[in-house]
Coordinates of C-alpha atoms and ligand atoms in Angstrom, one line a residue:
X1 CA 184.6 69.1 89.0
X2 CA 183.7 66.8 86.2
X3 CA 180.2 66.7 85.6
X4 CA 178.2 63.5 86.0
X5 CA 177.0 63.8 82.5
X6 CA 180.1 64.3 80.7
X7 CA 180.4 61.0 79.5
X8 CA 177.0 60.1 78.6
X9 CA 176.7 59.7 74.8
X10 CA 173.6 58.0 74.1
X11 CA 174.0 55.4 71.4
X12 CA 171.5 52.6 70.2
X13 CA 174.4 50.1 70.5
X14 CA 174.2 50.7 74.3
X15 CA 170.6 50.9 75.5
X16 CA 171.6 51.6 78.9
X17 CA 173.5 54.8 77.7
X18 CA 170.3 55.7 76.1
X19 CA 168.1 55.0 79.3
X20 CA 170.5 56.9 81.4
X21 CA 170.4 60.0 79.1
X22 CA 166.7 60.1 78.9
X23 CA 166.3 59.9 82.6
X24 CA 168.7 62.9 83.3
X25 CA 166.9 64.9 80.6
X26 CA 163.4 63.7 82.0
X27 CA 163.9 64.6 85.5
X28 CA 166.0 67.9 84.8
X29 CA 169.0 66.4 86.6
X30 CA 172.0 68.5 87.0
X31 CA 173.9 68.4 83.5
X32 CA 170.6 68.4 81.5
X33 CA 171.8 71.5 79.6
X34 CA 175.3 70.3 78.9
X35 CA 173.9 66.8 77.7
X36 CA 171.3 68.5 75.3
X37 CA 174.0 70.9 74.0
X38 CA 176.4 68.1 73.3
X39 CA 174.0 66.1 71.2
X40 CA 175.0 65.7 67.7
X41 CA 172.9 64.7 64.8
X42 CA 174.6 62.7 62.1
X43 CA 171.5 60.6 60.8
X44 CA 168.3 61.6 59.9
X45 CA 166.1 59.6 62.1
X46 CA 162.4 60.3 61.1
X47 CA 160.1 60.9 64.2
X48 CA 156.9 59.2 63.4
X49 CA 154.0 60.6 65.5
X50 CA 151.1 58.3 66.1
X51 CA 148.1 59.9 67.6
X52 CA 144.5 59.4 67.6
X53 CA 141.5 58.9 70.3
X54 CA 141.8 56.7 73.2
X55 CA 141.7 53.0 72.2
X56 CA 141.9 53.5 68.6
X57 CA 144.5 50.8 68.3
X58 CA 147.7 53.1 68.3
X59 CA 149.8 50.8 70.5
X60 CA 148.5 47.7 68.6
X61 CA 149.7 49.7 65.3
X62 CA 153.0 50.6 66.8
X63 CA 153.5 46.9 67.7
X64 CA 152.7 45.9 64.0
X65 CA 154.9 48.5 62.6
X66 CA 157.8 47.6 64.6
X67 CA 157.5 44.1 63.4
X68 CA 157.4 45.4 59.7
X69 CA 160.5 47.7 60.3
X70 CA 162.7 45.0 61.9
X71 CA 162.3 42.9 59.1
X72 CA 164.9 45.0 57.4
X73 CA 167.3 45.2 60.3
X74 CA 166.4 48.7 61.6
X75 CA 166.8 50.0 65.1
X76 CA 163.7 51.5 66.5
X77 CA 162.9 53.6 69.4
X78 CA 159.4 54.0 70.9
X79 CA 158.4 56.9 73.3
X80 CA 154.9 56.4 74.6
X81 CA 153.5 59.6 76.0
X82 CA 150.9 59.5 78.7
X83 CA 150.2 55.9 78.1
X84 CA 147.3 54.7 80.2
X85 CA 149.6 52.4 81.8
X86 CA 153.5 52.2 81.5
X87 CA 154.4 50.0 78.6
X88 CA 150.7 49.3 77.9
X89 CA 151.0 48.0 74.4
X90 CA 147.3 46.8 74.2
X91 CA 145.5 46.2 77.4
X92 CA 144.7 42.6 76.7
X93 CA 146.9 39.8 77.9
X94 CA 147.2 38.5 74.4
X95 CA 148.6 41.7 73.1
X96 CA 151.2 41.9 75.8
X97 CA 152.3 38.3 75.0
X98 CA 152.6 39.3 71.4
X99 CA 154.2 42.3 72.2
X100 CA 156.7 40.6 74.6
X101 CA 159.5 39.5 71.9
X102 CA 159.8 43.3 71.2
X103 CA 160.4 44.2 74.9
X104 CA 163.7 42.0 74.7
X105 CA 164.5 42.5 71.1
X106 CA 168.1 44.1 70.6
X107 CA 166.8 46.3 67.8
X108 CA 164.0 48.0 69.8
X109 CA 164.1 50.5 72.8
X110 CA 160.9 51.3 74.5
X111 CA 160.2 54.1 77.0
X112 CA 157.3 55.8 78.5
X113 CA 156.9 59.5 79.3
X114 CA 154.2 59.8 82.1
X115 CA 154.2 63.5 82.7
X116 CA 153.3 66.3 80.4
X117 CA 154.8 69.7 80.8
X118 CA 154.0 72.0 83.7
X119 CA 152.2 73.9 81.0
X120 CA 149.9 71.2 80.1
X121 CA 151.1 70.9 76.3
X122 CA 153.2 68.3 74.9
X123 CA 156.1 69.0 77.0
X124 CA 159.5 70.4 76.2
X125 CA 160.7 67.1 77.7
X126 CA 159.0 65.1 74.8
X127 CA 161.0 67.3 72.4
X128 CA 164.1 66.8 74.4
X129 CA 163.8 63.1 74.8
X130 CA 163.2 62.5 71.1
X131 CA 166.2 64.4 70.3
X132 CA 168.2 62.2 72.5
X133 CA 166.7 59.3 70.7
X134 CA 167.8 60.9 67.4
X135 CA 171.2 61.5 68.7
X136 CA 171.4 57.9 69.7
X137 CA 170.9 57.2 65.9
X138 CA 167.9 55.1 65.9
X139 CA 166.6 54.3 62.3
X140 CA 163.2 55.2 63.4
X141 CA 161.5 57.0 66.3
X142 CA 158.0 56.2 67.1
X143 CA 156.1 58.5 69.4
X144 CA 152.6 57.5 70.6
X145 CA 150.4 59.9 72.2
X146 CA 146.6 60.0 72.9
X147 CA 145.0 62.6 70.7
X148 CA 142.8 65.0 73.0
X149 CA 142.5 68.2 71.9
X150 CA 145.6 70.2 71.3
X151 CA 147.8 67.3 71.8
X152 CA 147.3 66.2 68.3
X153 CA 148.5 69.7 67.0
X154 CA 151.4 69.4 69.4
X155 CA 152.5 66.0 68.3
X156 CA 152.7 67.3 64.7
X157 CA 155.0 70.0 65.8
X158 CA 157.2 67.4 67.4
X159 CA 157.2 64.7 64.4
X160 CA 158.4 64.4 60.9
X161 CA 155.7 62.3 59.9
X162 CA 152.1 62.3 61.8
X163 CA 149.9 59.3 61.6
X164 CA 146.3 60.2 62.7
X165 CA 144.8 56.8 64.0
X166 CA 140.9 56.8 63.7
X167 CA 138.2 54.0 63.9
X168 CA 135.1 53.8 62.0
X169 CA 132.8 54.8 64.7
X170 CA 134.5 58.0 65.5
X171 CA 132.3 59.6 62.6
X172 CA 131.1 62.6 65.1
X173 CA 134.8 63.6 65.3
X174 CA 135.4 64.1 61.5
X175 CA 134.3 67.8 61.8
X176 CA 136.8 68.4 64.7
X177 CA 139.5 66.9 62.6
X178 CA 138.8 68.9 59.7
X179 CA 139.2 72.2 61.7
X180 CA 142.6 71.2 63.4
X181 CA 144.6 68.3 62.2
X182 CA 143.8 68.2 58.5
X183 CA 146.6 70.6 57.8
X184 CA 149.0 69.0 59.9
X185 CA 148.6 65.1 59.6
X186 CA 150.4 63.4 56.7
X187 CA 147.9 60.4 56.7
X188 CA 144.9 59.0 58.1
X189 CA 144.9 55.4 59.3
X190 CA 141.6 53.7 59.6
X191 CA 142.1 51.1 62.0
X192 CA 139.7 48.4 63.1
X193 CA 138.4 48.3 59.4
X194 CA 137.2 44.8 60.2
X195 CA 134.2 46.6 61.6
X196 CA 131.2 47.3 59.7
X197 CA 130.9 50.8 58.1
X198 CA 134.9 51.0 57.5
X199 CA 134.2 51.8 53.6
X200 CA 131.5 54.4 54.6
X201 CA 133.9 56.1 57.0
X202 CA 136.9 56.0 54.6
X203 CA 134.6 57.5 51.9
X204 CA 133.6 60.4 54.3
X205 CA 136.9 61.0 55.1
X206 CA 138.0 61.5 51.6
X207 CA 134.8 63.6 50.9
X208 CA 135.6 66.2 53.7
X209 CA 138.8 66.9 52.4
X210 CA 140.0 69.3 49.7
X211 CA 140.7 67.7 46.5
X212 CA 143.9 69.4 46.0
X213 CA 145.4 68.5 49.4
X214 CA 143.9 65.0 49.8
X215 CA 145.9 62.9 52.4
X216 CA 146.5 59.4 52.1
X217 CA 144.0 57.0 53.8
X218 CA 145.1 53.5 54.9
X219 CA 142.9 50.9 56.2
X220 CA 144.3 48.7 58.6
X221 CA 143.4 45.8 61.1
X222 CA 146.4 46.5 63.3
X223 CA 145.5 43.4 65.6
X224 CA 146.0 41.3 62.5
X225 CA 148.7 43.2 60.9
X226 CA 146.7 44.0 57.9
X227 CA 147.3 46.8 55.7
X228 CA 150.6 47.5 57.5
X229 CA 152.8 47.1 54.7
X230 CA 151.2 50.0 52.8
X231 CA 151.7 52.2 56.0
X232 CA 155.3 51.2 56.1
X233 CA 155.9 52.0 52.5
X234 CA 154.5 55.3 53.0
X235 CA 156.9 55.9 55.8
X236 CA 159.5 54.9 53.7
X237 CA 158.7 57.2 50.9
X238 CA 158.1 60.3 53.2
X239 CA 161.4 59.7 54.9
X240 CA 163.2 60.0 51.8
X241 CA 161.8 63.6 50.7
X242 CA 163.2 66.7 52.2
X243 CA 160.6 67.7 55.0
X244 CA 159.3 71.0 53.5
X245 CA 158.0 71.8 57.0
X246 CA 161.5 71.7 58.7
X247 CA 161.6 75.2 59.6
X248 CA 158.0 75.4 61.0
X249 CA 158.6 72.4 63.1
X250 CA 161.9 73.7 64.5
X251 CA 160.0 77.0 65.2
X252 CA 157.5 75.1 67.0
X253 CA 160.1 73.3 69.1
X254 CA 161.8 76.5 69.8
X255 CA 158.7 78.1 70.9
X256 CA 158.0 75.2 73.3
X257 CA 161.6 75.3 74.7
X258 CA 161.6 79.1 75.2
X259 CA 158.2 79.0 76.7
X260 CA 159.4 76.2 79.3
X261 CA 162.7 78.4 79.9
X262 CA 160.7 81.6 80.6
X263 CA 158.2 80.0 82.8
X264 CA 160.8 78.0 84.8
X265 CA 160.3 78.6 88.4
X266 CA 156.9 80.4 88.1
X267 CA 153.7 78.6 89.6
X268 CA 150.5 79.7 90.7
X269 CA 151.0 78.9 94.3
X270 CA 154.0 81.0 94.7
X271 CA 152.5 83.8 92.7
X272 CA 149.6 83.7 95.2
X273 CA 152.0 83.9 98.4
X274 CA 153.7 86.7 96.6
X275 CA 150.5 88.5 95.9
X276 CA 149.3 88.0 99.7
X277 CA 152.6 89.7 100.5
X278 CA 152.2 92.6 98.0
X279 CA 148.7 93.1 99.1
X280 CA 149.9 94.0 102.6
X281 CA 151.2 97.1 101.3
X282 CA 149.0 99.9 100.0
X283 CA 148.4 100.6 96.4
X284 CA 148.6 96.9 94.8
X285 CA 148.6 97.2 91.1
X286 CA 148.5 93.9 89.4
X287 CA 150.4 95.4 86.2
X288 CA 153.1 96.8 88.4
X289 CA 153.3 93.4 89.9
X290 CA 153.8 91.3 86.8
X291 CA 156.1 93.9 85.0
X292 CA 159.4 92.3 85.8
X293 CA 158.5 88.9 85.0
Ligands
GTP1 N1 138.8 44.7 66.0 C1 140.1 45.3 66.3 N2 140.4 45.5 67.4 C2 141.6 46.1 67.4 C3 142.5 46.5 66.2 N3 143.5 47.2 66.6 C4 143.5 47.1 68.1 N4 142.4 46.4 68.4 C5 141.9 46.4 69.8 O1 141.6 47.6 70.5 C6 142.0 47.6 71.8 C7 142.7 48.8 71.9 O2 144.1 48.8 71.2 P1 145.3 49.8 71.8 O3 146.4 49.3 70.8 O4 145.7 49.7 73.3 O5 144.6 51.2 71.6 P2 145.5 52.5 71.9 O6 145.0 53.4 70.9 O7 146.9 52.4 71.9 O8 144.7 53.0 73.4 P3 145.2 54.0 74.3 O9 146.9 54.0 74.3 O10 144.7 53.6 75.7 O11 144.5 55.4 74.1 C8 142.8 46.6 72.0 O12 141.7 45.6 72.7 C9 143.2 46.2 70.7 O13 143.5 44.6 70.5 C10 141.9 46.1 64.9 O14 142.4 46.5 63.9 N5 140.5 45.5 65.2
MG2 MG1 148.1 52.9 73.6

């Protein structure tokens, strides 16, 4: 019997084909494996991760980046992971109205992924879905995710270029960033730099970095599209050089996918039931119980 997914070859020229392929993969519908294995990648579409604390202005920044990238006729896909609300590009009505042209723009495909993996990390789903978008030959794939704890690191494993969006008042977090994301972010975006102390914050950000490994710091006012060109130039320059972390990123993705595969069908409720059964027999041993998993 022919599989339902045989004919789905996602391509940006047909957004419905992209949406359908994403739905199959997102919901693990029959044919997901075949579909993923049949993907071909003929274009190097950079995946740009945009992460940072809630409300830092990530969606607003994505909005301005889209405007900037569209001027040169690019096809852009946006994957918003765990958005506060679906397609919530700015919570204010004004933002929505400004964003509205992009929703119908033939060069922009927007999708949100509301679920994280069962393991709690940035799911294998996000990896698979960005691969669908890459196969669909978009020029740029923007992935927005709220940075809470580990997820910043995880987005870095997914993206070719990781932009960490901060706001001047998140001063307390600088130390956390230092211990985690410093090695993995490709640039800092100090958004909302229309606020007081933006320069002080930028200076602190530079000060806490190693001289040799200083990352670029960009000041933006995303809501006014200020400072966006510099970020776009940075994206262009980064996209042109070979990603030296390619193997590392692929290893990170492979790890996530293998983890998902190995853990498939294992859940704590079922474990509890099985243990309840096993406890009925004498001599229960936990190590004996888990040895065949
Ligand atoms: N003053 C100022 N406000 C901004 C700027 N950029 C965004 N905002 C506002 O900040 C608020 C949050 O912006 P969002 O783009 O939704 O932030 P976000 O990081 O995507 O938020 P979550 O997805 O909920 O984590 C909105 O009211 C924006 O209009 C800026 O540069 N300056
Ligand atoms: Mg957002």
